[in-house]
PDB file of C-alpha atoms in Angstrom:
ATOM      1  CA  MET A   1    -101.208 -50.966  30.246  1.00  0.00           C
ATOM      2  CA  SER A   2    -103.587 -50.563  32.570  1.00  0.00           C
ATOM      3  CA  SER A   3    -106.697 -51.512  30.873  1.00  0.00           C
ATOM      4  CA  GLU A   4    -108.949 -48.030  32.128  1.00  0.00           C
ATOM      5  CA  VAL A   5    -107.867 -44.793  30.146  1.00  0.00           C
ATOM      6  CA  LYS A   6    -107.879 -41.277  31.962  1.00  0.00           C
ATOM      7  CA  PRO A   7    -107.131 -37.662  30.178  1.00  0.00           C
ATOM      8  CA  PRO A   8    -103.924 -37.236  29.207  1.00  0.00           C
ATOM      9  CA  ALA A   9    -103.092 -34.820  31.773  1.00  0.00           C
ATOM     10  CA  VAL A  10    -104.913 -36.731  35.059  1.00  0.00           C
ATOM     11  CA  THR A  11    -102.385 -40.410  35.228  1.00  0.00           C
ATOM     12  CA  PRO A  12     -98.985 -41.780  33.309  1.00  0.00           C
ATOM     13  CA  VAL A  13    -100.427 -44.000  29.966  1.00  0.00           C
ATOM     14  CA  SER A  14     -99.312 -46.517  31.646  1.00  0.00           C
ATOM     15  CA  ASP A  15     -98.513 -47.658  35.139  1.00  0.00           C
ATOM     16  CA  ASP A  16     -96.305 -50.496  34.594  1.00  0.00           C
ATOM     17  CA  ASP A  17     -93.962 -48.347  32.390  1.00  0.00           C
ATOM     18  CA  ASP A  18     -93.368 -45.329  31.194  1.00  0.00           C
ATOM     19  CA  SER A  19     -90.810 -45.864  28.601  1.00  0.00           C
ATOM     20  CA  SER A  20     -93.221 -47.236  26.455  1.00  0.00           C
ATOM     21  CA  HIS A  21     -94.685 -43.754  24.808  1.00  0.00           C
ATOM     22  CA  GLY A  22     -92.433 -41.988  24.584  1.00  0.00           C
ATOM     23  CA  GLY A  23     -91.090 -40.483  27.146  1.00  0.00           C
ATOM     24  CA  SER A  24     -91.377 -38.707  30.336  1.00  0.00           C
ATOM     25  CA  THR A  25     -94.831 -37.091  31.860  1.00  0.00           C
ATOM     26  CA  VAL A  26     -95.496 -34.034  34.064  1.00  0.00           C
ATOM     27  CA  ASP A  27     -97.577 -36.471  36.706  1.00  0.00           C
ATOM     28  CA  GLY A  28     -93.204 -38.246  37.391  1.00  0.00           C
ATOM     29  CA  ALA A  29     -92.049 -34.905  37.546  1.00  0.00           C
ATOM     30  CA  ALA A  30     -94.775 -33.843  39.875  1.00  0.00           C
ATOM     31  CA  ALA A  31     -94.593 -36.417  41.599  1.00  0.00           C
ATOM     32  CA  MET A  32     -90.757 -35.606  42.325  1.00  0.00           C
ATOM     33  CA  GLU A  33     -91.153 -32.459  43.505  1.00  0.00           C
ATOM     34  CA  VAL A  34     -93.732 -33.666  45.776  1.00  0.00           C
ATOM     35  CA  ASP A  35     -90.915 -36.501  47.021  1.00  0.00           C
ATOM     36  CA  ALA A  36     -88.551 -33.584  47.295  1.00  0.00           C
ATOM     37  CA  GLU A  37     -90.756 -31.512  49.551  1.00  0.00           C
ATOM     38  CA  LYS A  38     -91.786 -34.603  51.824  1.00  0.00           C
ATOM     39  CA  SER A  39     -88.025 -34.981  52.284  1.00  0.00           C
ATOM     40  CA  THR A  40     -87.223 -31.342  53.474  1.00  0.00           C
ATOM     41  CA  GLU A  41     -90.674 -31.606  55.277  1.00  0.00           C
ATOM     42  CA  ASN A  42     -89.095 -34.545  57.302  1.00  0.00           C
ATOM     43  CA  GLY A  43     -85.449 -33.241  58.289  1.00  0.00           C
ATOM     44  CA  GLU A  44     -83.946 -35.191  55.881  1.00  0.00           C
ATOM     45  CA  SER A  45     -81.600 -33.286  53.278  1.00  0.00           C
ATOM     46  CA  SER A  46     -82.461 -34.386  50.038  1.00  0.00           C
ATOM     47  CA  THR A  47     -80.461 -36.228  47.475  1.00  0.00           C
ATOM     48  CA  ALA A  48     -81.279 -33.699  44.311  1.00  0.00           C
ATOM     49  CA  SER A  49     -80.919 -30.116  44.413  1.00  0.00           C
ATOM     50  CA  PRO A  50     -83.132 -27.241  43.558  1.00  0.00           C
ATOM     51  CA  ALA A  51     -82.120 -26.727  40.269  1.00  0.00           C
ATOM     52  CA  ALA A  52     -81.683 -30.762  39.187  1.00  0.00           C
ATOM     53  CA  ALA A  53     -85.659 -30.925  39.772  1.00  0.00           C
ATOM     54  CA  ALA A  54     -86.226 -27.977  38.385  1.00  0.00           C
ATOM     55  CA  ALA A  55     -85.010 -29.463  35.156  1.00  0.00           C
ATOM     56  CA  ALA A  56     -86.796 -32.729  35.399  1.00  0.00           C
ATOM     57  CA  ALA A  57     -90.109 -30.251  34.968  1.00  0.00           C
ATOM     58  CA  ALA A  58     -88.836 -28.781  32.222  1.00  0.00           C
ATOM     59  CA  ALA A  59     -87.934 -32.016  30.480  1.00  0.00           C
ATOM     60  CA  ALA A  60     -90.830 -33.817  31.292  1.00  0.00           C
ATOM     61  CA  LYS A  61     -93.399 -31.040  30.376  1.00  0.00           C
ATOM     62  CA  ALA A  62     -91.081 -30.239  26.893  1.00  0.00           C
ATOM     63  CA  VAL A  63     -92.484 -31.523  23.451  1.00  0.00           C
ATOM     64  CA  PRO A  64     -91.277 -35.246  22.118  1.00  0.00           C
ATOM     65  CA  ASP A  65     -88.873 -35.022  19.663  1.00  0.00           C
ATOM     66  CA  ASP A  66     -91.136 -36.966  17.110  1.00  0.00           C
ATOM     67  CA  ALA A  67     -94.463 -35.231  17.189  1.00  0.00           C
ATOM     68  CA  GLU A  68     -96.488 -37.774  14.548  1.00  0.00           C
ATOM     69  CA  ALA A  69     -95.056 -40.895  17.712  1.00  0.00           C
ATOM     70  CA  GLU A  70     -96.682 -38.681  19.998  1.00  0.00           C
ATOM     71  CA  ALA A  71     -99.692 -37.310  17.642  1.00  0.00           C
ATOM     72  CA  LEU A  72    -100.465 -41.381  17.188  1.00  0.00           C
ATOM     73  CA  ARG A  73     -99.629 -42.246  20.180  1.00  0.00           C
ATOM     74  CA  LEU A  74    -102.746 -39.619  21.918  1.00  0.00           C
ATOM     75  CA  LYS A  75    -104.899 -40.680  18.730  1.00  0.00           C
ATOM     76  CA  ASP A  76    -104.579 -44.534  19.361  1.00  0.00           C
ATOM     77  CA  LEU A  77    -105.290 -43.801  23.531  1.00  0.00           C
ATOM     78  CA  GLY A  78    -108.479 -41.493  22.408  1.00  0.00           C
ATOM     79  CA  ASN A  79    -109.686 -44.602  20.117  1.00  0.00           C
ATOM     80  CA  THR A  80    -109.796 -46.963  23.235  1.00  0.00           C
ATOM     81  CA  ALA A  81    -111.714 -44.673  25.016  1.00  0.00           C
ATOM     82  CA  LEU A  82    -113.710 -44.258  22.497  1.00  0.00           C
ATOM     83  CA  SER A  83    -114.374 -48.140  22.397  1.00  0.00           C
ATOM     84  CA  GLU A  84    -114.346 -48.487  25.798  1.00  0.00           C
ATOM     85  CA  GLY A  85    -117.410 -46.312  25.945  1.00  0.00           C
ATOM     86  CA  HIS A  86    -115.937 -42.690  27.580  1.00  0.00           C
ATOM     87  CA  PRO A  87    -116.240 -40.265  24.272  1.00  0.00           C
ATOM     88  CA  LEU A  88    -116.070 -37.381  26.663  1.00  0.00           C
ATOM     89  CA  VAL A  89    -112.268 -38.982  27.527  1.00  0.00           C
ATOM     90  CA  ALA A  90    -111.617 -39.989  23.838  1.00  0.00           C
ATOM     91  CA  ILE A  91    -112.702 -36.315  23.091  1.00  0.00           C
ATOM     92  CA  GLN A  92    -110.421 -34.867  25.465  1.00  0.00           C
ATOM     93  CA  PHE A  93    -107.192 -37.309  23.399  1.00  0.00           C
ATOM     94  CA  TYR A  94    -108.040 -36.163  19.877  1.00  0.00           C
ATOM     95  CA  SER A  95    -107.823 -32.824  21.051  1.00  0.00           C
ATOM     96  CA  THR A  96    -104.438 -33.163  22.637  1.00  0.00           C
ATOM     97  CA  SER A  97    -103.166 -34.932  19.328  1.00  0.00           C
ATOM     98  CA  LEU A  98    -104.356 -32.013  17.240  1.00  0.00           C
ATOM     99  CA  GLU A  99    -102.528 -29.751  19.080  1.00  0.00           C
ATOM    100  CA  TYR A 100     -99.600 -32.616  17.846  1.00  0.00           C
ATOM    101  CA  SER A 101    -100.396 -32.991  14.214  1.00  0.00           C
ATOM    102  CA  PRO A 102    -103.476 -30.602  13.572  1.00  0.00           C
ATOM    103  CA  ASN A 103    -104.909 -31.162  10.134  1.00  0.00           C
ATOM    104  CA  ASN A 104    -104.954 -35.613  10.458  1.00  0.00           C
ATOM    105  CA  ALA A 105    -108.537 -36.148   8.723  1.00  0.00           C
ATOM    106  CA  ILE A 106    -108.169 -39.071  10.982  1.00  0.00           C
ATOM    107  CA  VAL A 107    -108.265 -37.466  14.340  1.00  0.00           C
ATOM    108  CA  LEU A 108    -110.555 -35.069  12.713  1.00  0.00           C
ATOM    109  CA  SER A 109    -113.241 -38.146  11.746  1.00  0.00           C
ATOM    110  CA  ASN A 110    -112.375 -39.443  14.793  1.00  0.00           C
ATOM    111  CA  ARG A 111    -113.189 -36.764  17.322  1.00  0.00           C
ATOM    112  CA  ALA A 112    -116.264 -36.145  15.287  1.00  0.00           C
ATOM    113  CA  MET A 113    -118.154 -38.808  16.441  1.00  0.00           C
ATOM    114  CA  ALA A 114    -117.068 -38.350  19.438  1.00  0.00           C
ATOM    115  CA  TYR A 115    -118.911 -35.295  19.043  1.00  0.00           C
ATOM    116  CA  ILE A 116    -121.752 -37.761  17.459  1.00  0.00           C
ATOM    117  CA  LYS A 117    -121.711 -40.353  20.620  1.00  0.00           C
ATOM    118  CA  VAL A 118    -122.601 -37.496  22.859  1.00  0.00           C
ATOM    119  CA  GLU A 119    -124.910 -35.594  20.641  1.00  0.00           C
ATOM    120  CA  ASN A 120    -122.643 -32.986  19.857  1.00  0.00           C
ATOM    121  CA  TYR A 121    -123.336 -32.325  16.360  1.00  0.00           C
ATOM    122  CA  GLY A 122    -122.691 -28.806  15.422  1.00  0.00           C
ATOM    123  CA  LEU A 123    -119.125 -29.513  16.651  1.00  0.00           C
ATOM    124  CA  ALA A 124    -119.273 -32.539  14.831  1.00  0.00           C
ATOM    125  CA  ILE A 125    -120.457 -31.124  11.890  1.00  0.00           C
ATOM    126  CA  LEU A 126    -116.895 -28.819  11.980  1.00  0.00           C
ATOM    127  CA  ASP A 127    -115.005 -31.506  12.615  1.00  0.00           C
ATOM    128  CA  ALA A 128    -115.514 -33.477   9.359  1.00  0.00           C
ATOM    129  CA  THR A 129    -115.857 -30.631   7.372  1.00  0.00           C
ATOM    130  CA  ALA A 130    -111.948 -29.757   8.197  1.00  0.00           C
ATOM    131  CA  ALA A 131    -111.496 -33.551   8.176  1.00  0.00           C
ATOM    132  CA  ILE A 132    -112.845 -33.519   4.230  1.00  0.00           C
ATOM    133  CA  LYS A 133    -109.923 -30.027   3.703  1.00  0.00           C
ATOM    134  CA  ALA A 134    -107.353 -32.053   5.113  1.00  0.00           C
ATOM    135  CA  ASP A 135    -107.421 -35.130   2.945  1.00  0.00           C
ATOM    136  CA  PRO A 136    -111.397 -35.147   0.196  1.00  0.00           C
ATOM    137  CA  SER A 137    -110.515 -38.502  -0.142  1.00  0.00           C
ATOM    138  CA  TYR A 138    -111.244 -39.865   3.055  1.00  0.00           C
ATOM    139  CA  PRO A 139    -114.133 -41.408   3.032  1.00  0.00           C
ATOM    140  CA  LYS A 140    -114.887 -41.152   7.173  1.00  0.00           C
ATOM    141  CA  GLY A 141    -115.219 -37.090   7.004  1.00  0.00           C
ATOM    142  CA  PHE A 142    -118.479 -37.072   4.742  1.00  0.00           C
ATOM    143  CA  TYR A 143    -120.086 -40.290   6.209  1.00  0.00           C
ATOM    144  CA  ARG A 144    -119.340 -38.194  10.272  1.00  0.00           C
ATOM    145  CA  ARG A 145    -120.798 -35.298   8.464  1.00  0.00           C
ATOM    146  CA  GLY A 146    -123.789 -37.088   6.651  1.00  0.00           C
ATOM    147  CA  THR A 147    -124.327 -38.802  10.270  1.00  0.00           C
ATOM    148  CA  ALA A 148    -124.333 -35.352  11.861  1.00  0.00           C
ATOM    149  CA  GLN A 149    -126.894 -33.757   9.303  1.00  0.00           C
ATOM    150  CA  PHE A 150    -128.795 -36.475  10.100  1.00  0.00           C
ATOM    151  CA  ALA A 151    -129.204 -36.364  13.205  1.00  0.00           C
ATOM    152  CA  LEU A 152    -129.992 -32.606  12.906  1.00  0.00           C
ATOM    153  CA  GLY A 153    -132.908 -33.009  10.392  1.00  0.00           C
ATOM    154  CA  LYS A 154    -131.144 -32.019   7.584  1.00  0.00           C
ATOM    155  CA  ALA A 155    -131.420 -34.696   5.524  1.00  0.00           C
ATOM    156  CA  LYS A 156    -130.524 -33.198   2.028  1.00  0.00           C
ATOM    157  CA  ALA A 157    -126.968 -32.260   3.444  1.00  0.00           C
ATOM    158  CA  ALA A 158    -126.814 -35.609   4.980  1.00  0.00           C
ATOM    159  CA  ARG A 159    -127.255 -37.371   1.544  1.00  0.00           C
ATOM    160  CA  LYS A 160    -125.158 -35.429  -0.560  1.00  0.00           C
ATOM    161  CA  ASP A 161    -122.483 -36.718   1.748  1.00  0.00           C
ATOM    162  CA  PHE A 162    -123.092 -39.916   2.155  1.00  0.00           C
ATOM    163  CA  ARG A 163    -123.562 -40.038  -2.105  1.00  0.00           C
ATOM    164  CA  SER A 164    -119.978 -38.838  -1.090  1.00  0.00           C
ATOM    165  CA  VAL A 165    -118.767 -42.124  -0.059  1.00  0.00           C
TER     166      VAL A 165
END
């Protein structure tokens, strides 16, 4: 896998092996369409019919069979982006992960941390609160919310959350 992390809609996860992340990407379908257009522009006949190209594009855009696996893959990409100092990219990955698994307390808590990194404390509190509702036994939800509360000068609320950890 490449070490550079980019938003999900921008590039495939890996330049080496697209099968490593459980399916094809929209970018792969777009590349096929561009190749088909290039060969048509050059006067060459295309071996793929327009129907086949449309079917390939539809398959690339299809929701993966295993939504939980896709959510986990996107969470891991978000974790990598966050650890490499790219919180905005991490937020994009976490948000996409939540489309597959909307009540995942870990992803909500991680996105709250990314919001804290960019000093968007209001959204951090919302995500941390959602993480707490999704799994009240997950301590990082309380910790993230306490951190955001403290950054906003709400020491009493932060203290209450920190004590829940």
